[in-house]
Coordinates of C-alpha atoms in Angstrom, one line a residue:
X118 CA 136.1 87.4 86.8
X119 CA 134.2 90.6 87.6
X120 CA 132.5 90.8 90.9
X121 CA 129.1 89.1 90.2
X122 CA 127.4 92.3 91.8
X123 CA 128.1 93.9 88.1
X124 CA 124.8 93.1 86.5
X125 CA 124.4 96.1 84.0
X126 CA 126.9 96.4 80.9
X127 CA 127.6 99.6 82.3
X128 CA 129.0 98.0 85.4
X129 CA 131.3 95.5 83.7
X130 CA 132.8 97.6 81.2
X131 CA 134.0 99.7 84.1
X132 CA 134.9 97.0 86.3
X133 CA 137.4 95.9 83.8
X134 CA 138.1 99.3 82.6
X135 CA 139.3 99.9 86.5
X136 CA 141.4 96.9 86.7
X137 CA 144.1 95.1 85.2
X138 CA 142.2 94.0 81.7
X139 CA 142.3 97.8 80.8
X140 CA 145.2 97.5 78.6
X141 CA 144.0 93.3 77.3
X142 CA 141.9 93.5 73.6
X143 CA 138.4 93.0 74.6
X144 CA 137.7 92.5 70.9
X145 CA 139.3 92.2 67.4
X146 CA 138.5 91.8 64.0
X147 CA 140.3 90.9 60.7
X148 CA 140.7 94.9 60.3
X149 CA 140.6 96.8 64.1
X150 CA 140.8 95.9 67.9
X151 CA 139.8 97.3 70.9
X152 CA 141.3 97.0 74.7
X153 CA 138.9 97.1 77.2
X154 CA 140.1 101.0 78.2
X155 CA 139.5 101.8 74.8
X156 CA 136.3 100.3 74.6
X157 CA 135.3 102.3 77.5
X158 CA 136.2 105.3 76.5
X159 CA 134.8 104.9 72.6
X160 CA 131.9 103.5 73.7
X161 CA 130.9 106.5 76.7
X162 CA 132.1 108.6 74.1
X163 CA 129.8 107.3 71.3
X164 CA 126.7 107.0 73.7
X165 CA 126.7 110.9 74.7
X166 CA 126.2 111.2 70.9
X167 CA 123.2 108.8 70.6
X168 CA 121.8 110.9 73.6
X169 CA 122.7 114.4 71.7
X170 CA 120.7 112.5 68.9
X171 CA 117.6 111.9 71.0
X172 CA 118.0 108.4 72.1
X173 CA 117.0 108.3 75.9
X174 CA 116.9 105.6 78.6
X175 CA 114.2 103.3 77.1
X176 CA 115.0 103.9 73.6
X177 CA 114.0 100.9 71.2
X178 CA 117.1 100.9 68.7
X179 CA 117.6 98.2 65.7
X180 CA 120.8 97.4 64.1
X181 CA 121.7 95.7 61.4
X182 CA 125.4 95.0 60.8
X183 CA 127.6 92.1 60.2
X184 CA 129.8 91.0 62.9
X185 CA 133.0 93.2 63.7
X186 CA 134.0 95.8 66.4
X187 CA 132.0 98.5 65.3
X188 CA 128.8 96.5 66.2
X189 CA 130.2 95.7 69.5
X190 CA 131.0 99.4 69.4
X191 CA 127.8 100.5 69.2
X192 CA 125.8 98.1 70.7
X193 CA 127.6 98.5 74.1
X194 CA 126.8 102.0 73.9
X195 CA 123.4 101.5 73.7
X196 CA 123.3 99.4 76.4
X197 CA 125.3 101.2 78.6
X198 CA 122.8 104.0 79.0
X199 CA 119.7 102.1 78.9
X200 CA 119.1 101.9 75.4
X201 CA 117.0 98.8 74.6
X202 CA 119.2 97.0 71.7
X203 CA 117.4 95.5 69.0
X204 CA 119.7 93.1 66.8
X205 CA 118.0 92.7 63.6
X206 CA 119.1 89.8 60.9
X207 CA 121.1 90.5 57.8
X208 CA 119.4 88.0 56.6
X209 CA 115.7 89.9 56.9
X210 CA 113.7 90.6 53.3
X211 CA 111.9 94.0 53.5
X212 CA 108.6 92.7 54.6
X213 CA 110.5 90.2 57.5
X214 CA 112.3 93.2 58.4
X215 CA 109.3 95.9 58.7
X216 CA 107.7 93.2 60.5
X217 CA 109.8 92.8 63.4
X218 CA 110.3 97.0 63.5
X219 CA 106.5 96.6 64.4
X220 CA 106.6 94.0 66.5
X221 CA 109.4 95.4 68.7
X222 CA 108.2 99.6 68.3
X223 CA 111.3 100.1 67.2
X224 CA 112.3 104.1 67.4
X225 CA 115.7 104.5 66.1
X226 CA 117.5 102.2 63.3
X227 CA 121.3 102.0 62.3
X228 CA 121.9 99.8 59.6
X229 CA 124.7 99.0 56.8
X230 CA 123.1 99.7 54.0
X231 CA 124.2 96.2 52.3
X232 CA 126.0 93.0 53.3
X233 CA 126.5 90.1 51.2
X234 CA 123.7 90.7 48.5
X235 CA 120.8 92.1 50.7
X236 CA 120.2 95.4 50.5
X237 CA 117.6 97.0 53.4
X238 CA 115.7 99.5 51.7
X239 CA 114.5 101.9 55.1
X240 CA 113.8 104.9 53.1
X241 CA 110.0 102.3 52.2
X242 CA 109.7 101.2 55.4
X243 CA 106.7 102.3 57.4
X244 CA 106.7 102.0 60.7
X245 CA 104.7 104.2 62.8
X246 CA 107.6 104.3 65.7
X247 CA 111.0 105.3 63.7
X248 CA 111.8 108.4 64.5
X249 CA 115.1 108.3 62.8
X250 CA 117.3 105.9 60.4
X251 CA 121.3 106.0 60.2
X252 CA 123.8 104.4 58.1
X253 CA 126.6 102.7 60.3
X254 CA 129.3 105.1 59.1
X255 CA 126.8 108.2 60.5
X256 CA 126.2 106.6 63.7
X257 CA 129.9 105.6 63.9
X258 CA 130.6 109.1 64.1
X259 CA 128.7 110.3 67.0
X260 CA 130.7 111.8 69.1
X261 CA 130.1 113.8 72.7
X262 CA 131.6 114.7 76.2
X263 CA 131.6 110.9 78.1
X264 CA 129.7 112.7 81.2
X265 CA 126.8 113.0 79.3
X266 CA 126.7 109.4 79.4
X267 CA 128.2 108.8 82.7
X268 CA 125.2 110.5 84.3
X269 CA 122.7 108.5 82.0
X270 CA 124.5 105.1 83.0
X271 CA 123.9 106.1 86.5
X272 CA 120.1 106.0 86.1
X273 CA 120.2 102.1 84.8
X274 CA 118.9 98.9 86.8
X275 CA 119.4 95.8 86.9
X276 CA 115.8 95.3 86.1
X277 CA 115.8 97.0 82.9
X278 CA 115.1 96.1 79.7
X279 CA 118.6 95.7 78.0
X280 CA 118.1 94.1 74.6
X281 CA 114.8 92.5 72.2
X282 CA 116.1 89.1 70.7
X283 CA 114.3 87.5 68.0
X284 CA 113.6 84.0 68.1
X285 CA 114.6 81.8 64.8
X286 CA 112.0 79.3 65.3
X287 CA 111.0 77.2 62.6
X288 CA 107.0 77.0 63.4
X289 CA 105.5 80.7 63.0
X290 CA 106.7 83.6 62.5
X291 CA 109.8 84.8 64.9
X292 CA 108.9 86.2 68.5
X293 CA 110.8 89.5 70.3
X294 CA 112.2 87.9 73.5
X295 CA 112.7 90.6 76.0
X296 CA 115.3 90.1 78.6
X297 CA 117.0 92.5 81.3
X298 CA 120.5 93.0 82.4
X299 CA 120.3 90.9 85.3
X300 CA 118.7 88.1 83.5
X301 CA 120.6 88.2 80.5
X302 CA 124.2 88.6 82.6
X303 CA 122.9 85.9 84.9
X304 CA 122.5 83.2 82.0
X305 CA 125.8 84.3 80.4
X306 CA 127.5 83.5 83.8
X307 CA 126.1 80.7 84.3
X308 CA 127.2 79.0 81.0
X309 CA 130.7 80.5 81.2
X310 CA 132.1 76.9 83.3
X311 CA 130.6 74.7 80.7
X312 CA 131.8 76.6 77.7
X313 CA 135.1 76.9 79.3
X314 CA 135.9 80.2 79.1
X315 CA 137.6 82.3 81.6
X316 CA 139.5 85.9 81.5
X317 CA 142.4 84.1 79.6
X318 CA 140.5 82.9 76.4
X319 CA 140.5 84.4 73.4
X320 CA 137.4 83.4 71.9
X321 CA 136.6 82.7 68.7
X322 CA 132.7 82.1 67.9
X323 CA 131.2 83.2 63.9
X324 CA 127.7 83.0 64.8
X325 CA 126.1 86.0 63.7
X326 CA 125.5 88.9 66.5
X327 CA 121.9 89.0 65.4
X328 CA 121.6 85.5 66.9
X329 CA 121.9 84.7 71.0
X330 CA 124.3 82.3 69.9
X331 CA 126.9 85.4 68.9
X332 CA 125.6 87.9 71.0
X333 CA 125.1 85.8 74.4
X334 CA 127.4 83.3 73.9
X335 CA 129.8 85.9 71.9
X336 CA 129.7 89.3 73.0
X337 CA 128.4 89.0 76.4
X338 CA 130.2 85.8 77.2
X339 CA 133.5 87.6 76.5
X340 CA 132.6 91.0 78.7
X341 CA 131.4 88.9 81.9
X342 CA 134.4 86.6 82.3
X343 CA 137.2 89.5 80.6
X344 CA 138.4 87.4 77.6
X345 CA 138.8 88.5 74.2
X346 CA 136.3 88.0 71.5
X347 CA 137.9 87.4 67.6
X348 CA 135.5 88.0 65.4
X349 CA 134.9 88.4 61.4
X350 CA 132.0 89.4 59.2
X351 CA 132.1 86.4 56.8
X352 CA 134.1 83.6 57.7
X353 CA 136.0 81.7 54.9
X354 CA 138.2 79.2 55.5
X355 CA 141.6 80.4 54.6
X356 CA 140.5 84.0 56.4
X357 CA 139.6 82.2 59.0
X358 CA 142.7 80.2 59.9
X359 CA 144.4 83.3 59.3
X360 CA 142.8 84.9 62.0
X361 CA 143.1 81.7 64.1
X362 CA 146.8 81.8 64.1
X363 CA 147.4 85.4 64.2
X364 CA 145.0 85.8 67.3
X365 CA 145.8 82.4 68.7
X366 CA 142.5 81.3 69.5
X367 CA 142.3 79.5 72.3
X368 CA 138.6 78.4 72.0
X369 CA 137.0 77.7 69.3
X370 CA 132.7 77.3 70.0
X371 CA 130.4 77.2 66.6
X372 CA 129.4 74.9 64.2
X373 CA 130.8 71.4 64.0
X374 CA 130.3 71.7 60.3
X375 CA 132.5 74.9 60.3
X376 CA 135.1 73.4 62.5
X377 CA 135.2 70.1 59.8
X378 CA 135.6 72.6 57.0
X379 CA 138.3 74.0 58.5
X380 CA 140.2 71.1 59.5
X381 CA 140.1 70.0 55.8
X382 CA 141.9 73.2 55.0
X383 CA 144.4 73.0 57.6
X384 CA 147.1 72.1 56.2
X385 CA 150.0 73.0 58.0
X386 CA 148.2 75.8 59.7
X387 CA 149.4 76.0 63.1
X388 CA 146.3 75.8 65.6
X389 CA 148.4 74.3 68.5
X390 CA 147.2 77.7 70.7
X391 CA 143.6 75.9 70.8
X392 CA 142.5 74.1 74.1
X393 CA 140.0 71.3 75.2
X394 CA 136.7 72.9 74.9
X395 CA 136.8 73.9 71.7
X396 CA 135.4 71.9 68.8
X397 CA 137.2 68.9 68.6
X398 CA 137.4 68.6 64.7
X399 CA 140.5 70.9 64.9
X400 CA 141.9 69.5 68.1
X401 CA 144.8 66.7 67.9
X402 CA 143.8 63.1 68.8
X403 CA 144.7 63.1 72.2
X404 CA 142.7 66.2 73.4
X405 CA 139.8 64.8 72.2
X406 CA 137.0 63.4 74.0
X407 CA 135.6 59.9 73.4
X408 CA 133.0 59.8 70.9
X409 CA 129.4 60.6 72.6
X410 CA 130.9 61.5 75.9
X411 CA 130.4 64.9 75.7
X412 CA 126.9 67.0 76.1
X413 CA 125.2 69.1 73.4
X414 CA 124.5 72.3 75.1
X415 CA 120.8 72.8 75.3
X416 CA 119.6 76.3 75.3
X417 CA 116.8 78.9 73.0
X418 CA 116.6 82.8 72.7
X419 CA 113.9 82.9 75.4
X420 CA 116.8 81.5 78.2
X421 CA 119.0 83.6 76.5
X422 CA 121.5 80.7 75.0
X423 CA 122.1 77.4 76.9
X424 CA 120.9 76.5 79.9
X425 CA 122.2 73.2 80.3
X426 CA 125.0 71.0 79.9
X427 CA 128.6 70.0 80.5
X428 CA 132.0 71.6 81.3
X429 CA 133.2 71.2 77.4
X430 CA 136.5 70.4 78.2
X431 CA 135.7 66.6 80.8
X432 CA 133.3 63.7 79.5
X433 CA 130.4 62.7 81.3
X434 CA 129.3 60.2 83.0
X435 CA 128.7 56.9 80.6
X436 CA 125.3 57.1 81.9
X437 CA 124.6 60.0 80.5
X438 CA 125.8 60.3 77.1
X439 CA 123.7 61.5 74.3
X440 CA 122.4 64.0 77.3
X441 CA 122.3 67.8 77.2
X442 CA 124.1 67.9 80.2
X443 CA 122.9 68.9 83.7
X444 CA 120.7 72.4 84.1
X445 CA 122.3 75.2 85.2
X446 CA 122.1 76.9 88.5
X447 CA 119.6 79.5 88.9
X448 CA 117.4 77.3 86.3
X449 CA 114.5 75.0 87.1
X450 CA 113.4 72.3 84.7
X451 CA 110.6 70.3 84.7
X452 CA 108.8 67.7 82.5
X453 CA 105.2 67.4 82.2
X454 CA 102.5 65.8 80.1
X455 CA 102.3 66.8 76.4
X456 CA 98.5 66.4 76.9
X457 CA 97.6 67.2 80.2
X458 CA 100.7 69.3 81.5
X459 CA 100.9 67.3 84.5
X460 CA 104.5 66.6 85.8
X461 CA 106.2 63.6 84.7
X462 CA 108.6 61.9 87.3
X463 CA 112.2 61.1 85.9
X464 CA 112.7 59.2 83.5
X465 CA 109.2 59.9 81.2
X466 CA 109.8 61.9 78.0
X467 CA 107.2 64.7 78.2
X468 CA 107.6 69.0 77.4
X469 CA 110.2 70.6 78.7
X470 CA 109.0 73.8 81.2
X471 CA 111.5 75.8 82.4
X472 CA 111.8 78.8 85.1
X473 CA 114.3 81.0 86.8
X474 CA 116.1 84.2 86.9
X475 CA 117.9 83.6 83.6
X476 CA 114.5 83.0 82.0
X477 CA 113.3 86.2 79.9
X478 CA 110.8 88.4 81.1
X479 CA 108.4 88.5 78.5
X480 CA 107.7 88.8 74.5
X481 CA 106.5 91.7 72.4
X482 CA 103.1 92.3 72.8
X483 CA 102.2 89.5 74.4
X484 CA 101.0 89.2 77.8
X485 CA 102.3 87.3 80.9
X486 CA 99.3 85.1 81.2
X487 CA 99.7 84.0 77.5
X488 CA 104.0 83.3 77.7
X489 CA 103.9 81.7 81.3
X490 CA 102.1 78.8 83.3
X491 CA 99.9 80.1 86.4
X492 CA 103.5 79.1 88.7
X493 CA 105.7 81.0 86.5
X494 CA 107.3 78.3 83.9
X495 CA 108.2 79.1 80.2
X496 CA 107.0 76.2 78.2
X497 CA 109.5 75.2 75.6
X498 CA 107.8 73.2 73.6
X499 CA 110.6 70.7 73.5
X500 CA 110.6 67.3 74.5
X501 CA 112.8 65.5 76.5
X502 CA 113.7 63.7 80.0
X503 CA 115.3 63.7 83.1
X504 CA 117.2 60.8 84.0
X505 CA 118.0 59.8 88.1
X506 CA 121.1 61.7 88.2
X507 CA 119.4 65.0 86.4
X508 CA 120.9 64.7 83.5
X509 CA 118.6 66.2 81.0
X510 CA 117.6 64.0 77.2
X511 CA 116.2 66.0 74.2
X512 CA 113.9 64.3 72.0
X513 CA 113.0 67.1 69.8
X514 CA 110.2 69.8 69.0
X515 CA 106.8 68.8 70.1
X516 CA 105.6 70.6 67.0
X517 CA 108.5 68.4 65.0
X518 CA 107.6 64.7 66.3
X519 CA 105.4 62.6 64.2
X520 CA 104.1 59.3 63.8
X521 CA 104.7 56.8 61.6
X522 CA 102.5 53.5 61.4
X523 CA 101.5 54.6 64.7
X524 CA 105.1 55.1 65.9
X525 CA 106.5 58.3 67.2
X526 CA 109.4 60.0 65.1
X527 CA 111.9 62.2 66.9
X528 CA 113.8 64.4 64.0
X529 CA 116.7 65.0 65.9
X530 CA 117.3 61.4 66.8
X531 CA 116.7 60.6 63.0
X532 CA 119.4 63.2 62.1
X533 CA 121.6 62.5 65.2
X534 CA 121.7 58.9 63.8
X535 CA 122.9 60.3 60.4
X536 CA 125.7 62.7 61.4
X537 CA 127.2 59.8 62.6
X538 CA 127.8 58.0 59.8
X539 CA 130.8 58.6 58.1
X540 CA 131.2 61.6 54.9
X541 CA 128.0 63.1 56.6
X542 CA 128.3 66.6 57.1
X543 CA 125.2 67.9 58.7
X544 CA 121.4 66.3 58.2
X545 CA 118.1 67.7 58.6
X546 CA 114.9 65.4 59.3
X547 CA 111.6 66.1 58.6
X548 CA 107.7 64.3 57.9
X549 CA 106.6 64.5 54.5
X550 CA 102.9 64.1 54.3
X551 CA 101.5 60.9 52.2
X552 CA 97.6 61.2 51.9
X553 CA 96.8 60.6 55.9
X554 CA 100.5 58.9 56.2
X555 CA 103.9 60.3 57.3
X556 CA 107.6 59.4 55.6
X557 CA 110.5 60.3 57.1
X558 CA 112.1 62.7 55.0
X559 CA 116.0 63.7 55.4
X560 CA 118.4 65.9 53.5
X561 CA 121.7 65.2 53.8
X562 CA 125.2 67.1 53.3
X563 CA 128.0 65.1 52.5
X564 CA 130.8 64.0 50.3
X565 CA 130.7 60.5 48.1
X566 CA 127.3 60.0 49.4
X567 CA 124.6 57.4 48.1
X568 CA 121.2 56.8 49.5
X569 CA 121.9 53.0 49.9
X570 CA 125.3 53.3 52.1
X571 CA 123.0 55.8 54.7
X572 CA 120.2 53.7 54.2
X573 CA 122.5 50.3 55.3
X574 CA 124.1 52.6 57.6
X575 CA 121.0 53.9 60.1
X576 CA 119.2 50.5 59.9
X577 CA 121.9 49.3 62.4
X578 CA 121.5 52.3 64.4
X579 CA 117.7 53.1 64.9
X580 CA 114.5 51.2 64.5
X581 CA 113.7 50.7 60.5
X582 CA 110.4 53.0 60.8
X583 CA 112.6 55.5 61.7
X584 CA 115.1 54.9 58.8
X585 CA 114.3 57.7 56.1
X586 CA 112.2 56.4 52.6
X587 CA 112.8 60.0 50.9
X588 CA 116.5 61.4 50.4
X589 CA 117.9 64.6 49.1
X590 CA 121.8 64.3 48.9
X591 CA 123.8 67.7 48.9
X592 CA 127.3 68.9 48.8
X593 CA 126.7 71.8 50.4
X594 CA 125.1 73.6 53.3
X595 CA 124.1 76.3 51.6
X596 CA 121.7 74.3 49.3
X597 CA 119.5 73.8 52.6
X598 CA 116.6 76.3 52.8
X599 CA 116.9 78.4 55.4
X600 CA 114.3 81.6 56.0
X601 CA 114.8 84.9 57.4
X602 CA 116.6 84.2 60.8
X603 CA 118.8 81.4 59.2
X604 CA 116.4 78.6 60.5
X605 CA 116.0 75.6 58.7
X606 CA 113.2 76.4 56.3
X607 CA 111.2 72.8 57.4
X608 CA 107.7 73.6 54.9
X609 CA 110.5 74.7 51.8
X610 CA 112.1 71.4 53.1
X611 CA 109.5 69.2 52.7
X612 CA 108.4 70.8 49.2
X613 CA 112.5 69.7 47.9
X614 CA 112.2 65.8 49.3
X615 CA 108.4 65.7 47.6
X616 CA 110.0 65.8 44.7
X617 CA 112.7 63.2 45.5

């Protein structure tokens, strides 16, 4: 692992660059690859063109792309001299994306000009700040003398702004997160132990790089500990176990759902290069973990991906299962009072607050007074509890929770509670207003599915005015709602189960 003193991304790409990872892929796609050598030369090389184009130290620059080299490509340059990166959805409508242009001043765009139906229109887009707009393939091919850049990178701190991350909350509209190298790196390297990965893996991870889930866990994971990142614009399953094989991925972090549609397509697909730590659906028997013994990583944009849980690869203590895991080091939870804000001693369910160096260091346009408490915590606004050993319990969105006959309703434990039964691919829990009355509402993706089997089913698992009274069975993911960032679209939600 790089010496932990390399907290710009200018810093680690020549750290590795200047040591025996030069010649190891740092990343590959279905079409091109780069070693770490050549991503520090293409990259230097790259950034002295953004600077010949007027892009500075400071620089807000969006970019739109779907996942492959080139957007590591180009996002590492940015960073390396300062630039401030500003990922953008592929997902993003015109008014969605000329939103978040303004909320984050953005000054220079690169974008595709469309991926996978959605087209982004920047010749109508009016934002006071962009000072210029370039396709991918123009960008691609800036080109100048690397000690242009060199001299640039010099001038970067720790401290600095490095990238704007939008939120994908559920409640609002989404929030620029701004984090710096050193808080950014720090989170990354804190998570690397539970995620297992280390400068041998070669990651695979399809989240999108528009998310912190791709970009932290993805990107930056695989530059701070020196493994290689596999990555693919639009995973499918057969393209996907292609890749898999032909890489051989050693870890495989993502969706659970993804991982189960894979494994159904496996066939005799040989996957035996895959360790403990990845997703178990596509790990043999006896490298799995017993069921509930592992944590679900905890994290948001504004720590900059997880900040809590459990080496992957080891179960935890009985005591703790259906925990998040322990918090990280460098990060400081606490629980207080959904009312009142007072802290709660362990074992009360309250908010969860959180503080650190890993924290970010403020959103767009709003003050620090207004993000963080008067002693410097970022409330999360989810709930949850610390047991005696520090383990730390989710119960959900404060914003999410409702009553029912005068009895609280956590979603997640609702949909937890469902995912376990058996056919259940994923399921998403909401309230559905009746007069002055909640129902539970759940949609549910599965196969051979009928409302009385779950119904039977999560009566023997949580309390009956938990159990859901309105159903929407689907077959597929994609019929969820989702908005802009990819969120769960939880008002569009609600509209489908009135109906049910």
């Amino acid at each position: 692992m790089p010496d932990r003193e390399a907290d710009t991304i200018d810093a680690l790409v020549r750290t590795h660059t200047l040591s025996a990872k030069a010649s190891q892929f740092a990343v590959t796609d279905p079409d091109a690859r780069l070693t770490y050598a050549e991503l520090d030369t293409s990259t230097a090389e790259l950034a002295s063109g953004f600077i010949a184009m007027g892009i500075a130290k400071g620089s807000r620059v969006g970019l739109i792309m779907p996942n492959g080299v080139d957007w590591v490509r180009i996002a590492i340059a940015l960073m390396r001299i300062g630039a401030v990166l500003v990922p953008l959805s592929t997902l993003l409508r015109p008014g969605e994306l000329t939103a978040q242009l303004r909320m984050a001043s953005v000054q220079f765009l690169v974008t595709v000009e469309e991926f996978r139906g959605h087209r982004y229109p920047v010749d109508r887009i009016e934002v006071p700040t962009l000072r210029a707009t370039w396709t991918a393939g123009e960008a691609l091919g800036f080109s100048g003398t690397r000690g242009t850049a060199d001299t640039l990178a010099t001038c970067v701190r720790e401290s600095d702004p490095m990238v704007i991350m939008f939120t994908s909350g559920s409640s609002g509209p989404p929030k620029g997160t701004v984090h710096s190298h050193r808080n950014a790196l720090g989170a990354v390297r804190s998570g690397l132990q539970a995620r297992c990965i280390t400068g041998d893996t070669r990651l695979y991870l399809p989240m999108p790089f528009f998310w912190v889930g791709g970009f932290g866990a993805g990107i930056l994971s695989a530059l701070v500990a020196g493994a290689t990142l596999v990555t693919e614009p639009v995973p499918h399953p057969e393209s996907t176990l292609e890749l898999l094989q032909r890489e051989q991925v050693t870890l495989f972090r993502g969706w659970p759902e993804q991982a189960e549609a894979l494994a159904r397509h496996a066939g005799a697909a040989d996957l035996s290069s895959l360790r403990p730590g990845s997703l178990e659906a596509l790990l043999p028997d006896g490298m799995r973990s017993r069921p509930g013994a592992q944590a679900s990583l905890l994290g948001m944009t504004e720590s900059f991906g997880p900040y809590c849980g459990f080496s992957a690869d080891a179960d935890m203590p009985e005591s703790a299962w259906g925990s998040c895991g322990r918090p990280f080091d460098g990060m400081d939870v606490r629980i207080v009072d959904v009312d009142t804000g007072v802290a709660l001693p362990r074992g009360e369910a309250g908010v969860i607050q959180i503080r650190g160096p890993h924290v970010m260091r403020g959103i767009c346009r709003r003050s620090r007074e207004q993000v963080f408490t008067a002693d410097g915590y970022y409330p999360t606004g989810d709930l949850g509890y610390l047991d005696a050993d520090g383990f730390l319990f989710y119960r959900g969105r404060s914003d999410d929770m409702f009553k029912v006959r005068g009895a609280t309703v956590y979603p997640s434990e609702v949909a937890r509670a469902l995912r376990s039964v058996p056919g259940v691919r994923a399921a998403h829990v909401v309230n559905v207003p009746d007069g002055r009355a909640n129902r539970v509402g759940a949609a549910v993706v599965g196969d051979g599915l009928t409302v009385e089997a779950l119904r039977s089913a999560t009566h023997e698992i949580i309390s009956s005015f938990k159990v859901p009274t309105l159903w929407l069975l689907l077959e597929e993911e994609d019929a969820v709602p989702r908005g802009g960032t990819g969120k769960v679209d939880n008002a569009a939600l609600r509209a489908m189960l009135e109906g049910c």
